[in-house]
Amino acid sequence: YNLPYVRSLMDLELGVKYLKVGYIKTKQKKYSPLCLNLIAKSYARWQQFKNRAITNYLKFVKLFPKNKKAGGSLVNAANLYLFMKNYNRSVEVYRLFLNKYPNHRLWQSAQRSIIKVSFVRAENEYKNKNYELSKKLLINYIKSYPLDRNVPKGMFIMADILFKQKKYLKAIKQYE
């Protein structure tokens, strides 16, 4: 079935069915974690099954926390939450990863992702013309992460928000 890179929904269904049988038959053996992880990866590749992918990644971590792929599975779940614009849950899962797997190779990447989530959420609110919330989030972001590479862009967005709110003098100061 070429999992996790299937080309059709029918192949996905058949492949996942096959992996579920493999997972059940090999419970607590070396292939069981592999089956569950492949199910999650397979679902993650399809837009309509992102929630199933997250569920399976989290189940994998819960059942096999010491598996070498457990940390990466948590990061994948957090990335999927971010993709789905569920920012709070994304940060929650990234933080869970940081606490559970402090020596994992993706640890710094997860830290950067938390910072990214802060900015992306503020930027998304700005694009949706929710200026007050965006301004609040940007102020918090700039104070929390003053050295991040997106701070200049955040400051520009802040100035643009002030301009759109007809607070011209404050906008000019912010543009400077």
PDB file of C-alpha atoms in Angstrom:
ATOM      1  CA  TYR A   1       0.000   0.000   0.000  1.00  0.00           C
ATOM      2  CA  ASN A   2       3.093   2.223   0.001  1.00  0.00           C
ATOM      3  CA  LEU A   3       2.371   3.592   3.480  1.00  0.00           C
ATOM      4  CA  PRO A   4       2.646   6.314   4.620  1.00  0.00           C
ATOM      5  CA  TYR A   5       2.807   7.765   1.081  1.00  0.00           C
ATOM      6  CA  VAL A   6      -0.456   6.428  -0.319  1.00  0.00           C
ATOM      7  CA  ARG A   7      -1.969   7.893  -3.460  1.00  0.00           C
ATOM      8  CA  SER A   8      -5.652   7.221  -2.935  1.00  0.00           C
ATOM      9  CA  LEU A   9      -8.143   7.088  -0.105  1.00  0.00           C
ATOM     10  CA  MET A  10      -8.821   3.446  -0.871  1.00  0.00           C
ATOM     11  CA  ASP A  11      -5.123   2.619  -0.424  1.00  0.00           C
ATOM     12  CA  LEU A  12      -5.140   4.628   2.794  1.00  0.00           C
ATOM     13  CA  GLU A  13      -8.118   2.727   4.171  1.00  0.00           C
ATOM     14  CA  LEU A  14      -6.654  -0.654   3.208  1.00  0.00           C
ATOM     15  CA  GLY A  15      -3.210   0.229   4.509  1.00  0.00           C
ATOM     16  CA  VAL A  16      -4.519   1.517   7.838  1.00  0.00           C
ATOM     17  CA  LYS A  17      -6.711  -1.562   8.194  1.00  0.00           C
ATOM     18  CA  TYR A  18      -3.666  -3.764   7.574  1.00  0.00           C
ATOM     19  CA  LEU A  19      -1.595  -1.794  10.116  1.00  0.00           C
ATOM     20  CA  LYS A  20      -4.344  -1.978  12.742  1.00  0.00           C
ATOM     21  CA  VAL A  21      -4.361  -5.761  12.390  1.00  0.00           C
ATOM     22  CA  GLY A  22      -0.578  -5.735  12.704  1.00  0.00           C
ATOM     23  CA  TYR A  23      -0.780  -3.506  15.770  1.00  0.00           C
ATOM     24  CA  ILE A  24      -3.311  -5.773  17.486  1.00  0.00           C
ATOM     25  CA  LYS A  25      -1.428  -8.991  16.657  1.00  0.00           C
ATOM     26  CA  THR A  26       1.935  -7.672  17.828  1.00  0.00           C
ATOM     27  CA  LYS A  27       0.756  -5.796  20.925  1.00  0.00           C
ATOM     28  CA  GLN A  28       3.690  -4.808  23.118  1.00  0.00           C
ATOM     29  CA  LYS A  29       6.195  -6.327  20.690  1.00  0.00           C
ATOM     30  CA  LYS A  30       8.722  -4.513  18.558  1.00  0.00           C
ATOM     31  CA  TYR A  31       6.432  -4.041  15.518  1.00  0.00           C
ATOM     32  CA  SER A  32       3.457  -2.696  17.442  1.00  0.00           C
ATOM     33  CA  PRO A  33       4.895   0.824  17.871  1.00  0.00           C
ATOM     34  CA  LEU A  34       5.926   0.886  14.226  1.00  0.00           C
ATOM     35  CA  CYS A  35       2.376   0.065  13.117  1.00  0.00           C
ATOM     36  CA  LEU A  36       0.822   2.782  15.264  1.00  0.00           C
ATOM     37  CA  ASN A  37       3.366   5.354  14.128  1.00  0.00           C
ATOM     38  CA  LEU A  38       2.806   4.506  10.457  1.00  0.00           C
ATOM     39  CA  ILE A  39      -0.959   4.862  10.922  1.00  0.00           C
ATOM     40  CA  ALA A  40      -0.431   8.382  12.289  1.00  0.00           C
ATOM     41  CA  LYS A  41       1.978   9.313   9.479  1.00  0.00           C
ATOM     42  CA  SER A  42      -0.426   7.982   6.870  1.00  0.00           C
ATOM     43  CA  TYR A  43      -3.326  10.028   8.210  1.00  0.00           C
ATOM     44  CA  ALA A  44      -1.151  13.146   8.530  1.00  0.00           C
ATOM     45  CA  ARG A  45      -0.681  13.304   4.770  1.00  0.00           C
ATOM     46  CA  TRP A  46      -4.395  13.835   4.132  1.00  0.00           C
ATOM     47  CA  GLN A  47      -6.105  17.132   4.936  1.00  0.00           C
ATOM     48  CA  GLN A  48      -9.359  15.556   6.100  1.00  0.00           C
ATOM     49  CA  PHE A  49      -7.616  13.145   8.495  1.00  0.00           C
ATOM     50  CA  LYS A  50      -5.363  15.520  10.467  1.00  0.00           C
ATOM     51  CA  ASN A  51      -7.375  14.916  13.661  1.00  0.00           C
ATOM     52  CA  ARG A  52      -6.971  11.152  13.291  1.00  0.00           C
ATOM     53  CA  ALA A  53      -3.239  11.643  12.806  1.00  0.00           C
ATOM     54  CA  ILE A  54      -2.997  13.712  15.990  1.00  0.00           C
ATOM     55  CA  THR A  55      -4.994  11.120  17.934  1.00  0.00           C
ATOM     56  CA  ASN A  56      -2.708   8.342  16.753  1.00  0.00           C
ATOM     57  CA  TYR A  57       0.493  10.298  17.431  1.00  0.00           C
ATOM     58  CA  LEU A  58      -0.661  11.058  20.979  1.00  0.00           C
ATOM     59  CA  LYS A  59      -1.764   7.438  21.494  1.00  0.00           C
ATOM     60  CA  PHE A  60       1.662   6.295  20.299  1.00  0.00           C
ATOM     61  CA  VAL A  61       3.413   8.559  22.818  1.00  0.00           C
ATOM     62  CA  LYS A  62       1.106   7.458  25.623  1.00  0.00           C
ATOM     63  CA  LEU A  63       1.611   3.742  24.940  1.00  0.00           C
ATOM     64  CA  PHE A  64       5.295   3.842  23.988  1.00  0.00           C
ATOM     65  CA  PRO A  65       6.859   6.879  25.742  1.00  0.00           C
ATOM     66  CA  LYS A  66      10.364   5.382  25.685  1.00  0.00           C
ATOM     67  CA  ASN A  67      10.301   4.562  21.969  1.00  0.00           C
ATOM     68  CA  LYS A  68      12.868   6.538  19.977  1.00  0.00           C
ATOM     69  CA  LYS A  69      10.089   7.962  17.779  1.00  0.00           C
ATOM     70  CA  ALA A  70       7.922   9.180  20.676  1.00  0.00           C
ATOM     71  CA  GLY A  71       9.461  12.645  20.886  1.00  0.00           C
ATOM     72  CA  GLY A  72       9.169  13.187  17.155  1.00  0.00           C
ATOM     73  CA  SER A  73       5.560  12.043  17.292  1.00  0.00           C
ATOM     74  CA  LEU A  74       4.747  14.718  19.870  1.00  0.00           C
ATOM     75  CA  VAL A  75       6.370  17.354  17.672  1.00  0.00           C
ATOM     76  CA  ASN A  76       4.393  16.068  14.678  1.00  0.00           C
ATOM     77  CA  ALA A  77       1.158  16.341  16.671  1.00  0.00           C
ATOM     78  CA  ALA A  78       2.044  19.897  17.715  1.00  0.00           C
ATOM     79  CA  ASN A  79       2.873  20.806  14.101  1.00  0.00           C
ATOM     80  CA  LEU A  80      -0.499  19.461  12.965  1.00  0.00           C
ATOM     81  CA  TYR A  81      -2.284  21.534  15.614  1.00  0.00           C
ATOM     82  CA  LEU A  82      -0.373  24.563  14.332  1.00  0.00           C
ATOM     83  CA  PHE A  83      -1.350  23.729  10.749  1.00  0.00           C
ATOM     84  CA  MET A  84      -4.988  23.550  11.867  1.00  0.00           C
ATOM     85  CA  LYS A  85      -4.583  26.946  13.625  1.00  0.00           C
ATOM     86  CA  ASN A  86      -5.271  25.455  17.043  1.00  0.00           C
ATOM     87  CA  TYR A  87      -2.547  27.621  18.568  1.00  0.00           C
ATOM     88  CA  ASN A  88      -3.175  26.978  22.255  1.00  0.00           C
ATOM     89  CA  ARG A  89      -3.175  23.210  21.863  1.00  0.00           C
ATOM     90  CA  SER A  90      -0.084  23.419  19.656  1.00  0.00           C
ATOM     91  CA  VAL A  91       1.880  25.283  22.331  1.00  0.00           C
ATOM     92  CA  GLU A  92       0.590  22.879  24.982  1.00  0.00           C
ATOM     93  CA  VAL A  93       1.893  19.853  23.063  1.00  0.00           C
ATOM     94  CA  TYR A  94       5.237  21.557  22.287  1.00  0.00           C
ATOM     95  CA  ARG A  95       5.660  22.271  26.017  1.00  0.00           C
ATOM     96  CA  LEU A  96       4.766  18.682  26.858  1.00  0.00           C
ATOM     97  CA  PHE A  97       7.510  17.598  24.467  1.00  0.00           C
ATOM     98  CA  LEU A  98      10.027  20.000  26.018  1.00  0.00           C
ATOM     99  CA  ASN A  99       9.284  18.657  29.499  1.00  0.00           C
ATOM    100  CA  LYS A 100       9.210  14.962  28.562  1.00  0.00           C
ATOM    101  CA  TYR A 101      12.166  14.846  26.174  1.00  0.00           C
ATOM    102  CA  PRO A 102      14.772  17.461  27.247  1.00  0.00           C
ATOM    103  CA  ASN A 103      17.628  15.688  25.429  1.00  0.00           C
ATOM    104  CA  HIS A 104      15.808  15.089  22.142  1.00  0.00           C
ATOM    105  CA  ARG A 105      17.377  16.375  18.931  1.00  0.00           C
ATOM    106  CA  LEU A 106      14.210  18.381  18.131  1.00  0.00           C
ATOM    107  CA  TRP A 107      14.220  20.225  21.470  1.00  0.00           C
ATOM    108  CA  GLN A 108      15.534  23.546  20.115  1.00  0.00           C
ATOM    109  CA  SER A 109      13.254  23.296  17.122  1.00  0.00           C
ATOM    110  CA  ALA A 110      10.255  22.926  19.461  1.00  0.00           C
ATOM    111  CA  GLN A 111      11.357  26.000  21.409  1.00  0.00           C
ATOM    112  CA  ARG A 112      11.561  28.002  18.189  1.00  0.00           C
ATOM    113  CA  SER A 113       8.144  26.685  17.190  1.00  0.00           C
ATOM    114  CA  ILE A 114       6.585  28.054  20.379  1.00  0.00           C
ATOM    115  CA  ILE A 115       8.001  31.470  19.496  1.00  0.00           C
ATOM    116  CA  LYS A 116       6.750  31.044  15.924  1.00  0.00           C
ATOM    117  CA  VAL A 117       3.253  30.189  17.192  1.00  0.00           C
ATOM    118  CA  SER A 118       3.158  33.442  19.165  1.00  0.00           C
ATOM    119  CA  PHE A 119       3.946  35.471  16.071  1.00  0.00           C
ATOM    120  CA  VAL A 120       1.809  33.466  13.627  1.00  0.00           C
ATOM    121  CA  ARG A 121      -1.230  33.791  15.868  1.00  0.00           C
ATOM    122  CA  ALA A 122      -0.802  37.575  16.115  1.00  0.00           C
ATOM    123  CA  GLU A 123      -0.249  37.841  12.371  1.00  0.00           C
ATOM    124  CA  ASN A 124      -3.316  35.701  11.673  1.00  0.00           C
ATOM    125  CA  GLU A 125      -5.490  37.930  13.880  1.00  0.00           C
ATOM    126  CA  TYR A 126      -4.157  40.952  11.988  1.00  0.00           C
ATOM    127  CA  LYS A 127      -5.059  39.371   8.641  1.00  0.00           C
ATOM    128  CA  ASN A 128      -8.550  38.678   9.995  1.00  0.00           C
ATOM    129  CA  LYS A 129      -8.818  42.382  10.942  1.00  0.00           C
ATOM    130  CA  ASN A 130      -9.042  41.594  14.638  1.00  0.00           C
ATOM    131  CA  TYR A 131      -6.712  44.487  15.393  1.00  0.00           C
ATOM    132  CA  GLU A 132      -7.104  44.774  19.167  1.00  0.00           C
ATOM    133  CA  LEU A 133      -6.318  41.126  19.814  1.00  0.00           C
ATOM    134  CA  SER A 134      -3.484  41.216  17.289  1.00  0.00           C
ATOM    135  CA  LYS A 135      -2.000  44.291  18.976  1.00  0.00           C
ATOM    136  CA  LYS A 136      -2.225  42.628  22.392  1.00  0.00           C
ATOM    137  CA  LEU A 137      -0.582  39.453  21.089  1.00  0.00           C
ATOM    138  CA  LEU A 138       2.154  41.426  19.311  1.00  0.00           C
ATOM    139  CA  ILE A 139       2.976  43.439  22.429  1.00  0.00           C
ATOM    140  CA  ASN A 140       3.279  40.203  24.398  1.00  0.00           C
ATOM    141  CA  TYR A 141       5.359  38.601  21.634  1.00  0.00           C
ATOM    142  CA  ILE A 142       7.764  41.546  21.349  1.00  0.00           C
ATOM    143  CA  LYS A 143       8.238  41.705  25.126  1.00  0.00           C
ATOM    144  CA  SER A 144       8.712  37.948  25.452  1.00  0.00           C
ATOM    145  CA  TYR A 145      11.025  37.431  22.462  1.00  0.00           C
ATOM    146  CA  PRO A 146      12.780  40.751  21.709  1.00  0.00           C
ATOM    147  CA  LEU A 147      15.615  39.076  19.780  1.00  0.00           C
ATOM    148  CA  ASP A 148      13.471  36.969  17.475  1.00  0.00           C
ATOM    149  CA  ARG A 149      13.871  37.559  13.751  1.00  0.00           C
ATOM    150  CA  ASN A 150      10.167  38.403  13.289  1.00  0.00           C
ATOM    151  CA  VAL A 151      10.176  41.290  15.790  1.00  0.00           C
ATOM    152  CA  PRO A 152      10.754  43.966  13.086  1.00  0.00           C
ATOM    153  CA  LYS A 153       7.832  42.580  11.089  1.00  0.00           C
ATOM    154  CA  GLY A 154       5.751  42.505  14.277  1.00  0.00           C
ATOM    155  CA  MET A 155       6.605  46.134  14.970  1.00  0.00           C
ATOM    156  CA  PHE A 156       5.621  47.052  11.423  1.00  0.00           C
ATOM    157  CA  ILE A 157       2.278  45.278  11.856  1.00  0.00           C
ATOM    158  CA  MET A 158       1.784  47.157  15.142  1.00  0.00           C
ATOM    159  CA  ALA A 159       2.377  50.460  13.346  1.00  0.00           C
ATOM    160  CA  ASP A 160      -0.039  49.463  10.603  1.00  0.00           C
ATOM    161  CA  ILE A 161      -2.687  48.599  13.197  1.00  0.00           C
ATOM    162  CA  LEU A 162      -2.226  51.994  14.843  1.00  0.00           C
ATOM    163  CA  PHE A 163      -2.503  53.674  11.431  1.00  0.00           C
ATOM    164  CA  LYS A 164      -5.727  51.784  10.619  1.00  0.00           C
ATOM    165  CA  GLN A 165      -7.104  52.833  14.001  1.00  0.00           C
ATOM    166  CA  LYS A 166      -6.342  56.464  12.996  1.00  0.00           C
ATOM    167  CA  LYS A 167      -3.746  56.878  15.738  1.00  0.00           C
ATOM    168  CA  TYR A 168      -1.370  58.537  13.316  1.00  0.00           C
ATOM    169  CA  LEU A 169       1.219  59.991  15.718  1.00  0.00           C
ATOM    170  CA  LYS A 170       1.634  56.687  17.532  1.00  0.00           C
ATOM    171  CA  ALA A 171       1.844  54.920  14.181  1.00  0.00           C
ATOM    172  CA  ILE A 172       4.622  57.230  12.978  1.00  0.00           C
ATOM    173  CA  LYS A 173       6.594  56.602  16.172  1.00  0.00           C
ATOM    174  CA  GLN A 174       6.104  52.876  15.770  1.00  0.00           C
ATOM    175  CA  TYR A 175       7.211  52.977  12.121  1.00  0.00           C
ATOM    176  CA  GLU A 176      10.438  54.667  13.261  1.00  0.00           C
TER     177      GLU A 176
END
